[in-house]
Short mmCIF file of C-alpha atoms in Angstrom, two decimals:
data_model
loop_
_atom_site.label_atom_id
_atom_site.label_comp_id
_atom_site.label_asym_id
_atom_site.label_seq_id
_atom_site.Cartn_x
_atom_site.Cartn_y
_atom_site.Cartn_z
CA MET A 1 -7.68 13.62 64.81
CA THR A 2 -10.86 11.59 64.42
CA ASP A 3 -11.25 8.77 61.93
CA ALA A 4 -13.43 9.29 58.90
CA PRO A 5 -16.81 7.57 59.19
CA GLN A 6 -17.00 4.15 57.57
CA THR A 7 -19.32 3.47 54.67
CA ALA A 8 -21.92 0.79 55.07
CA GLU A 9 -19.94 -1.45 52.71
CA ALA A 10 -16.72 -1.00 54.67
CA ALA A 11 -18.48 -1.59 57.95
CA SER A 12 -19.95 -4.80 56.69
CA GLY A 13 -16.65 -5.94 55.09
CA VAL A 14 -18.09 -5.77 51.54
CA SER A 15 -15.91 -3.96 48.98
CA ALA A 16 -17.45 -1.13 47.00
CA PRO A 17 -17.86 -1.99 43.30
CA GLU A 18 -15.12 -0.80 40.93
CA PRO A 19 -16.09 2.20 38.77
CA ALA A 20 -17.53 1.02 35.50
CA GLY A 21 -15.06 1.15 32.57
CA PRO A 22 -15.98 2.07 29.01
CA ALA A 23 -18.81 0.03 27.61
CA PRO A 24 -17.60 -2.88 25.46
CA VAL A 25 -17.67 -2.16 21.76
CA PRO A 26 -20.21 -4.43 20.06
CA LEU A 27 -18.83 -6.90 17.54
CA LEU A 28 -20.21 -6.18 14.09
CA ALA A 29 -22.32 -8.89 12.44
CA PRO A 30 -23.42 -9.00 8.77
CA ARG A 31 -26.94 -7.61 8.53
CA GLU A 32 -28.15 -10.22 6.05
CA GLY A 33 -25.72 -12.97 7.01
CA VAL A 34 -22.75 -14.05 4.89
CA PRO A 35 -23.81 -14.48 1.23
CA PRO A 36 -22.70 -17.49 -0.81
CA VAL A 37 -19.62 -16.96 -2.96
CA THR A 38 -20.43 -16.09 -6.58
CA ALA A 39 -18.47 -18.61 -8.62
CA ASP A 40 -20.25 -19.15 -11.95
CA ALA A 41 -21.62 -17.11 -14.84
CA ARG A 42 -25.27 -17.42 -13.87
CA ALA A 43 -24.67 -16.26 -10.30
CA LEU A 44 -22.51 -13.41 -11.59
CA ASP A 45 -25.32 -12.25 -13.89
CA GLU A 46 -27.61 -12.11 -10.86
CA VAL A 47 -25.08 -10.00 -8.96
CA VAL A 48 -24.72 -7.62 -11.92
CA ALA A 49 -28.50 -7.19 -12.12
CA ALA A 50 -28.85 -6.68 -8.35
CA PHE A 51 -26.12 -4.05 -8.18
CA ALA A 52 -27.42 -2.28 -11.26
CA ALA A 53 -30.78 -1.98 -9.51
CA GLY A 54 -29.23 -0.77 -6.24
CA SER A 55 -28.76 2.84 -5.24
CA GLY A 56 -26.05 5.07 -3.84
CA PRO A 57 -22.31 4.50 -3.49
CA VAL A 58 -20.79 1.03 -3.83
CA ALA A 59 -18.47 -0.32 -1.15
CA VAL A 60 -15.66 -2.32 -2.79
CA ASP A 61 -12.81 -4.39 -1.37
CA ALA A 62 -10.49 -7.10 -2.65
CA GLU A 63 -8.41 -9.77 -0.97
CA ARG A 64 -5.04 -10.79 -2.38
CA ALA A 65 -2.62 -13.57 -1.42
CA SER A 66 0.48 -11.46 -0.86
CA GLY A 67 3.30 -13.56 0.51
CA TYR A 68 1.74 -16.76 -0.85
CA ARG A 69 1.20 -16.33 -4.60
CA TYR A 70 3.04 -14.68 -7.46
CA GLY A 71 1.85 -11.19 -8.29
CA GLN A 72 -0.97 -9.19 -6.75
CA ARG A 73 -4.09 -10.66 -8.33
CA ALA A 74 -7.42 -10.61 -6.51
CA TYR A 75 -8.70 -13.85 -5.01
CA LEU A 76 -11.94 -12.46 -3.58
CA VAL A 77 -13.93 -9.31 -4.39
CA GLN A 78 -16.45 -7.95 -1.92
CA LEU A 79 -19.15 -5.40 -2.75
CA ARG A 80 -22.07 -3.85 -0.94
CA ARG A 81 -24.73 -1.42 -2.10
CA ALA A 82 -28.07 -0.23 -0.75
CA GLY A 83 -30.82 -2.29 -2.33
CA ALA A 84 -28.38 -5.01 -3.43
CA GLY A 85 -26.86 -6.20 -0.17
CA THR A 86 -23.42 -7.80 -0.05
CA ALA A 87 -21.79 -9.91 -2.76
CA LEU A 88 -18.66 -12.05 -2.49
CA ILE A 89 -17.22 -12.92 -5.91
CA ASP A 90 -14.52 -15.47 -6.69
CA PRO A 91 -12.39 -13.90 -9.46
CA VAL A 92 -10.61 -17.21 -10.02
CA ALA A 93 -13.87 -18.84 -11.12
CA CYS A 94 -15.14 -15.56 -12.65
CA PRO A 95 -11.99 -13.86 -14.01
CA ASP A 96 -13.81 -11.28 -16.15
CA LEU A 97 -15.86 -8.82 -14.11
CA SER A 98 -16.01 -6.19 -16.84
CA ALA A 99 -19.82 -6.43 -17.06
CA LEU A 100 -20.07 -5.63 -13.36
CA GLY A 101 -17.43 -2.94 -13.76
CA ALA A 102 -19.39 -1.34 -16.60
CA VAL A 103 -22.61 -1.25 -14.54
CA LEU A 104 -20.85 0.31 -11.58
CA ALA A 105 -18.44 2.59 -13.49
CA PRO A 106 -20.63 5.74 -13.26
CA GLU A 107 -21.20 5.30 -9.53
CA GLU A 108 -19.00 6.41 -6.67
CA TRP A 109 -16.90 3.53 -5.33
CA VAL A 110 -15.94 3.54 -1.66
CA LEU A 111 -12.64 1.84 -0.88
CA HIS A 112 -10.24 1.84 2.06
CA ALA A 113 -6.66 2.45 0.88
CA ALA A 114 -7.79 2.52 -2.74
CA THR A 115 -4.32 2.45 -4.30
CA GLN A 116 -3.75 -1.03 -2.85
CA ASP A 117 -6.83 -2.57 -4.49
CA LEU A 118 -7.21 -0.65 -7.74
CA PRO A 119 -4.44 -2.51 -9.65
CA CYS A 120 -5.90 -5.97 -9.00
CA LEU A 121 -9.43 -4.72 -9.68
CA ARG A 122 -8.28 -3.20 -12.97
CA ASP A 123 -6.89 -6.58 -14.02
CA ILE A 124 -10.36 -8.16 -13.79
CA GLY A 125 -12.21 -5.35 -15.56
CA MET A 126 -13.28 -3.11 -12.68
CA VAL A 127 -12.19 0.53 -12.99
CA PRO A 128 -14.01 3.34 -11.14
CA ALA A 129 -14.59 6.77 -12.62
CA ARG A 130 -15.23 8.24 -9.15
CA LEU A 131 -14.14 7.04 -5.74
CA PHE A 132 -14.03 7.91 -2.06
CA ASP A 133 -11.02 6.58 -0.16
CA THR A 134 -11.90 6.28 3.53
CA GLU A 135 -8.28 5.81 4.60
CA LEU A 136 -7.12 8.97 2.84
CA ALA A 137 -10.20 10.82 4.09
CA ALA A 138 -9.29 9.82 7.65
CA ARG A 139 -5.75 11.13 7.19
CA LEU A 140 -7.02 14.46 5.91
CA ALA A 141 -9.52 14.64 8.76
CA GLY A 142 -6.70 14.36 11.28
CA PHE A 143 -7.06 10.81 12.59
CA ALA A 144 -3.78 9.39 13.90
CA ARG A 145 -4.68 5.74 13.25
CA VAL A 146 -6.47 5.05 9.99
CA GLY A 147 -6.77 1.26 9.66
CA LEU A 148 -10.27 0.13 8.73
CA GLY A 149 -10.91 -1.68 12.01
CA VAL A 150 -9.77 1.28 14.09
CA MET A 151 -11.83 3.72 12.04
CA VAL A 152 -15.02 1.65 12.23
CA GLU A 153 -14.60 1.37 16.00
CA THR A 154 -13.62 5.03 16.54
CA VAL A 155 -16.18 6.63 14.24
CA LEU A 156 -19.07 4.15 14.18
CA GLY A 157 -18.68 2.32 17.47
CA PHE A 158 -18.44 -1.24 16.15
CA SER A 159 -15.61 -3.74 16.34
CA LEU A 160 -14.62 -5.72 13.25
CA GLU A 161 -13.45 -9.30 13.52
CA LYS A 162 -9.69 -9.60 13.35
CA GLY A 163 -7.22 -12.30 12.45
CA HIS A 164 -7.71 -13.09 8.76
CA SER A 165 -6.06 -10.17 6.97
CA ALA A 166 -2.84 -12.06 6.17
CA VAL A 167 -4.25 -15.49 5.34
CA ASP A 168 -3.82 -17.27 2.00
CA TRP A 169 -6.88 -16.05 0.11
CA SER A 170 -5.98 -18.31 -2.82
CA SER A 171 -7.12 -21.29 -0.71
CA ARG A 172 -10.22 -23.10 -1.92
CA PRO A 173 -12.76 -23.54 -0.52
CA LEU A 174 -12.53 -20.43 1.60
CA PRO A 175 -13.46 -21.17 5.23
CA ASP A 176 -16.66 -19.62 6.59
CA PRO A 177 -14.84 -17.45 9.18
CA TRP A 178 -12.74 -15.92 6.40
CA LEU A 179 -15.84 -15.16 4.33
CA ARG A 180 -17.51 -13.55 7.33
CA TYR A 181 -14.42 -11.41 7.87
CA ALA A 182 -14.42 -10.42 4.18
CA ALA A 183 -18.12 -9.53 4.18
CA LEU A 184 -17.67 -7.30 7.24
CA ASP A 185 -14.98 -5.29 5.44
CA VAL A 186 -17.69 -3.70 3.28
CA GLU A 187 -20.57 -3.86 5.77
CA LEU A 188 -20.14 -0.31 7.13
CA LEU A 189 -17.81 1.19 4.53
CA VAL A 190 -20.49 3.53 3.13
CA ASP A 191 -21.54 4.55 6.67
CA LEU A 192 -17.89 5.35 7.40
CA ARG A 193 -17.70 7.32 4.16
CA ASP A 194 -20.73 9.42 5.14
CA ALA A 195 -19.34 10.17 8.60
CA LEU A 196 -15.95 11.17 7.22
CA GLU A 197 -17.51 13.33 4.53
CA ALA A 198 -19.44 15.23 7.21
CA ASP A 199 -16.28 15.62 9.30
CA LEU A 200 -14.28 16.90 6.32
CA GLU A 201 -17.07 19.32 5.45
CA ARG A 202 -17.04 20.70 9.02
CA GLN A 203 -13.29 21.20 8.81
CA GLY A 204 -13.42 22.84 5.39
CA LYS A 205 -11.39 20.00 3.86
CA LEU A 206 -13.96 18.20 1.72
CA GLU A 207 -12.88 19.87 -1.53
CA TRP A 208 -9.29 18.90 -0.78
CA ALA A 209 -10.32 15.28 -0.35
CA LEU A 210 -12.35 15.30 -3.55
CA GLU A 211 -9.31 16.57 -5.47
CA GLU A 212 -7.21 13.76 -4.01
CA PHE A 213 -9.81 11.13 -4.90
CA ALA A 214 -10.09 12.43 -8.46
CA ALA A 215 -6.31 12.24 -8.84
CA ILE A 216 -6.29 8.60 -7.68
CA ALA A 217 -9.12 7.65 -10.05
CA ALA A 218 -7.43 9.37 -13.01
CA ALA A 219 -3.93 8.02 -12.39
CA PRO A 220 -2.72 5.63 -15.12
CA PRO A 221 -1.20 2.26 -14.23
CA PRO A 222 2.43 2.66 -13.16
CA PRO A 223 5.01 1.73 -15.82
CA PRO A 224 7.00 -1.50 -15.33
CA ARG A 225 9.99 -1.09 -13.05
CA LYS A 226 13.39 -0.89 -14.68
CA ASP A 227 15.81 -3.52 -13.34
CA PRO A 228 13.40 -4.82 -10.69
CA TRP A 229 16.15 -7.08 -9.35
CA ARG A 230 17.79 -3.99 -7.87
CA ARG A 231 14.99 -3.89 -5.29
CA THR A 232 16.28 -7.08 -3.67
CA SER A 233 16.37 -6.44 0.06
CA GLY A 234 19.97 -5.96 1.19
CA VAL A 235 21.37 -5.35 -2.30
CA HIS A 236 23.07 -2.20 -0.98
CA LYS A 237 25.59 -4.52 0.71
CA VAL A 238 26.72 -5.77 -2.72
CA ARG A 239 29.39 -3.49 -4.15
CA ARG A 240 31.24 -5.19 -7.01
CA ARG A 241 29.75 -5.50 -10.48
CA ARG A 242 30.26 -9.25 -10.74
CA GLN A 243 28.52 -9.71 -7.43
CA LEU A 244 25.65 -7.58 -8.74
CA ALA A 245 25.50 -9.96 -11.70
CA VAL A 246 24.98 -12.84 -9.25
CA VAL A 247 22.08 -10.95 -7.69
CA ARG A 248 20.56 -10.35 -11.12
CA GLU A 249 20.97 -13.98 -12.28
CA LEU A 250 19.57 -15.46 -9.07
CA TRP A 251 16.70 -12.96 -8.98
CA GLU A 252 15.69 -13.70 -12.58
CA ALA A 253 15.95 -17.47 -12.09
CA ARG A 254 13.85 -17.19 -8.95
CA ASP A 255 11.28 -15.00 -10.69
CA GLN A 256 10.83 -17.52 -13.51
CA ILE A 257 10.31 -20.37 -11.04
CA ALA A 258 7.95 -18.31 -8.87
CA GLN A 259 5.85 -17.29 -11.87
CA ARG A 260 5.71 -20.86 -13.21
CA ARG A 261 4.73 -22.29 -9.82
CA ASP A 262 2.51 -19.32 -8.87
CA LEU A 263 4.37 -18.77 -5.63
CA SER A 264 5.57 -15.65 -3.88
CA PRO A 265 9.25 -15.27 -4.86
CA GLY A 266 10.22 -15.17 -1.20
CA LYS A 267 8.85 -18.69 -0.80
CA VAL A 268 11.16 -19.90 -3.58
CA LEU A 269 14.36 -18.24 -2.34
CA ALA A 270 14.80 -15.51 0.28
CA ASP A 271 16.35 -12.17 -0.63
CA ALA A 272 18.88 -12.72 2.16
CA ALA A 273 20.05 -15.93 0.45
CA ILE A 274 20.53 -14.10 -2.87
CA VAL A 275 22.66 -11.45 -1.19
CA ALA A 276 24.68 -14.06 0.73
CA ALA A 277 25.47 -15.92 -2.50
CA ALA A 278 26.48 -12.69 -4.24
CA GLN A 279 28.85 -11.78 -1.44
CA ALA A 280 30.40 -15.26 -1.20
CA MET A 281 30.57 -16.11 -4.93
CA PRO A 282 30.54 -19.88 -4.18
CA ALA A 283 32.55 -22.05 -6.57
CA ASP A 284 30.36 -25.15 -6.30
CA THR A 285 27.17 -26.50 -4.74
CA ARG A 286 28.98 -27.62 -1.59
CA ALA A 287 30.10 -24.06 -0.91
CA LEU A 288 26.64 -22.78 -1.82
CA ALA A 289 24.94 -25.20 0.58
CA ALA A 290 27.02 -23.80 3.45
CA LEU A 291 25.48 -20.34 3.00
CA HIS A 292 22.52 -18.94 4.89
CA GLY A 293 19.31 -19.76 3.01
CA PHE A 294 20.74 -22.74 1.09
CA GLY A 295 20.83 -25.15 4.03
CA PRO A 296 20.53 -28.92 4.28
CA ARG A 297 16.79 -28.96 3.55
CA MET A 298 17.38 -27.70 0.01
CA GLY A 299 17.43 -30.48 -2.58
CA ARG A 300 20.37 -31.25 -4.84
CA ARG A 301 18.54 -30.16 -8.00
CA GLN A 302 17.66 -26.84 -6.44
CA LEU A 303 21.24 -26.25 -5.39
CA GLN A 304 22.40 -27.06 -8.91
CA LEU A 305 19.91 -24.60 -10.37
CA TRP A 306 21.06 -21.78 -8.09
CA GLN A 307 24.73 -22.62 -8.60
CA ALA A 308 24.19 -22.48 -12.37
CA ALA A 309 22.97 -18.90 -11.94
CA VAL A 310 26.07 -18.04 -9.93
CA ASP A 311 28.27 -19.70 -12.56
CA ARG A 312 26.66 -17.66 -15.34
CA ALA A 313 27.59 -14.48 -13.51
CA ARG A 314 31.13 -15.73 -12.88
CA ALA A 315 31.61 -16.44 -16.60
CA MET A 316 30.30 -13.14 -17.94
CA GLU A 317 32.45 -10.79 -19.93
CA GLU A 318 33.12 -7.45 -18.27
CA ALA A 319 30.81 -5.65 -20.70
CA GLU A 320 27.89 -7.90 -19.69
CA LEU A 321 28.10 -7.03 -16.00
CA PRO A 322 25.52 -4.62 -14.61
CA GLN A 323 26.62 -1.13 -13.75
CA PRO A 324 26.35 0.08 -10.14
CA ALA A 325 23.00 1.63 -9.39
CA GLN A 326 22.67 5.05 -10.93
CA ALA A 327 21.52 7.86 -8.73
CA ALA A 328 17.81 8.45 -9.12
CA ALA A 329 16.83 11.41 -11.24
CA GLY A 330 16.35 14.54 -9.22
CA PRO A 331 18.10 16.06 -6.23
CA PRO A 332 20.68 14.19 -4.15
CA PRO A 333 19.85 12.85 -0.68
CA PRO A 334 19.18 15.78 1.69
CA ARG A 335 22.10 14.76 3.96
CA ALA A 336 24.47 15.72 1.12
CA TRP A 337 22.95 19.13 0.45
CA ALA A 338 24.96 21.09 3.03
CA GLU A 339 28.18 20.10 1.27
CA LYS A 340 26.97 20.25 -2.33
CA ASP A 341 24.84 23.39 -2.14
CA PRO A 342 24.55 25.15 1.25
CA GLU A 343 22.00 27.64 -0.09
CA ALA A 344 19.73 24.82 -1.28
CA ALA A 345 20.13 23.15 2.12
CA ALA A 346 19.02 26.35 3.83
CA ARG A 347 16.01 26.63 1.50
CA LEU A 348 15.03 23.03 2.24
CA SER A 349 15.31 23.51 5.99
CA ALA A 350 13.10 26.60 5.88
CA ALA A 351 10.56 25.00 3.52
CA ARG A 352 10.31 21.80 5.55
CA ALA A 353 9.78 23.71 8.77
CA ALA A 354 7.07 25.89 7.21
CA VAL A 355 5.20 22.98 5.61
CA THR A 356 5.41 20.86 8.77
CA SER A 357 4.15 23.68 10.97
CA HIS A 358 1.23 24.40 8.65
CA ALA A 359 0.34 20.70 8.40
CA GLU A 360 0.21 20.49 12.19
CA ALA A 361 -2.07 23.53 12.31
CA LEU A 362 -4.36 21.91 9.73
CA ARG A 363 -4.30 18.56 11.59
CA LEU A 364 -3.10 16.45 8.69
CA PRO A 365 0.12 14.59 7.86
CA GLN A 366 2.85 16.71 6.32
CA GLU A 367 3.17 14.30 3.38
CA ASN A 368 -0.51 14.83 2.55
CA LEU A 369 -0.17 18.60 2.62
CA LEU A 370 2.73 18.37 0.16
CA ALA A 371 4.80 15.35 -0.83
CA PRO A 372 8.37 15.55 0.58
CA ASP A 373 9.80 14.81 -2.87
CA VAL A 374 7.98 17.83 -4.30
CA VAL A 375 9.45 20.05 -1.57
CA ARG A 376 12.95 18.69 -2.22
CA ARG A 377 12.77 19.17 -5.99
CA LEU A 378 11.44 22.70 -5.65
CA CYS A 379 14.17 23.68 -3.19
CA TRP A 380 16.97 22.08 -5.20
CA GLU A 381 16.00 23.81 -8.45
CA PRO A 382 13.66 26.70 -7.65
CA PRO A 383 12.27 28.71 -10.58
CA ALA A 384 14.29 31.75 -11.59
CA ASP A 385 11.14 33.83 -11.10
CA GLN A 386 10.26 33.27 -7.46
CA SER A 387 6.90 35.00 -7.57
CA PRO A 388 3.93 33.14 -6.05
CA ALA A 389 2.55 32.49 -9.54
CA ALA A 390 5.82 30.95 -10.73
CA ILE A 391 6.19 28.82 -7.61
CA GLY A 392 2.59 27.66 -7.98
CA GLU A 393 3.25 26.64 -11.57
CA ALA A 394 6.41 24.78 -10.50
CA LEU A 395 4.39 22.86 -7.91
CA ARG A 396 1.74 22.07 -10.50
CA THR A 397 4.40 20.69 -12.83
CA LEU A 398 5.69 18.51 -9.99
CA GLY A 399 2.23 17.00 -9.50
CA ALA A 400 0.81 19.02 -6.61
CA ARG A 401 -2.96 19.40 -6.50
CA GLU A 402 -4.62 22.82 -6.58
CA TRP A 403 -5.60 22.75 -2.90
CA GLN A 404 -2.01 21.92 -1.95
CA ILE A 405 -0.73 24.78 -4.09
CA ALA A 406 -3.14 27.24 -2.49
CA GLN A 407 -2.12 26.16 1.00
CA THR A 408 1.66 26.10 0.50
CA VAL A 409 2.60 28.75 -2.06
CA PRO A 410 2.71 31.59 0.52
CA LEU A 411 4.88 29.48 2.82
CA LEU A 412 7.26 28.37 0.08
CA THR A 413 7.53 31.83 -1.46
CA LYS A 414 8.79 33.12 1.88
CA ALA A 415 11.06 30.11 2.50
CA LEU A 416 12.75 30.45 -0.90
CA ALA A 417 13.21 34.21 -0.47
CA ASP A 418 14.78 34.08 3.03
#
């Protein structure tokens, strides 16, 4: 066997160059630079005039201080529109943006994960009549990863700066790198919208997306939660009613302090500490201080405040104690169906399989084709008339959109009949 001939590089002892990898993705830079933050009435008037004179959709984003401050208020609002450029507005210094909201209300707003930002925008007077949600559009178009940075890189070929998404946006003054990051969030949002619209149109899904966007824009603010203290992480470990009263008293005391000090409740007292106190029912501050979350760094006055909450629960009459959590309205957890109603369990299994298979064929998440809760409710209490028209009306009553009804009624009619 003869040896293979050497290349010139091998003969000379010089290694051949490695194959070139994918070209580096260019880092996006603001086209007009980072604008100054709008923080007074005169500057805000100029922004309103500029955006009123602009054209086309308006890219909108908001930064909150989740994990740092109480509530979900906006601490920076970013906008971009053709002919107007980019604006960064401080809603602490300019808390009423209703004039800007009124100018932009008739236009299409482009947001990424709109349901996250709409509540805080509503609080400062900005409510869209029409919107395009690029995150939801990406889900419907079949993208597996739909974060803004990933989408801008995948679809448009640019890399966004990373590292400032979880910072304390209530800080003042905001550092220049944070402002650059914020400005870039709206830099290519309209370009991403246009690309996704074209993709959805090619796939025959654009009308579906438009129905979804209209539903988001028309949705009223959610009602206040009943017994919000029951959402304390780990509360499922607390079984007895008096212990639940400790959770409630500590949660409400914490909430009052957090609201007064404008701090995230978790920075005042951790959920794990509330649950630990409820389980232990400490008799005094010394016993309380020995529990996880109430350690030696906690001051005496704080310990006394928390112990007072525990003592209030210990002293309550039986009638004042909270009842165990009531089962949510609607069907029981699916794991209990086989025992409670085997026929309903069989319907659910068939319906889930059919919806999942069709969602995979359409290249979209099953929960976007039809919400799991809608499937469960339909299968637990199907209409007496199981015709396609009756099942479609049942889905409509449960909140399904028309495109979802058209896609799933044939599948569900068969699943309920089998």
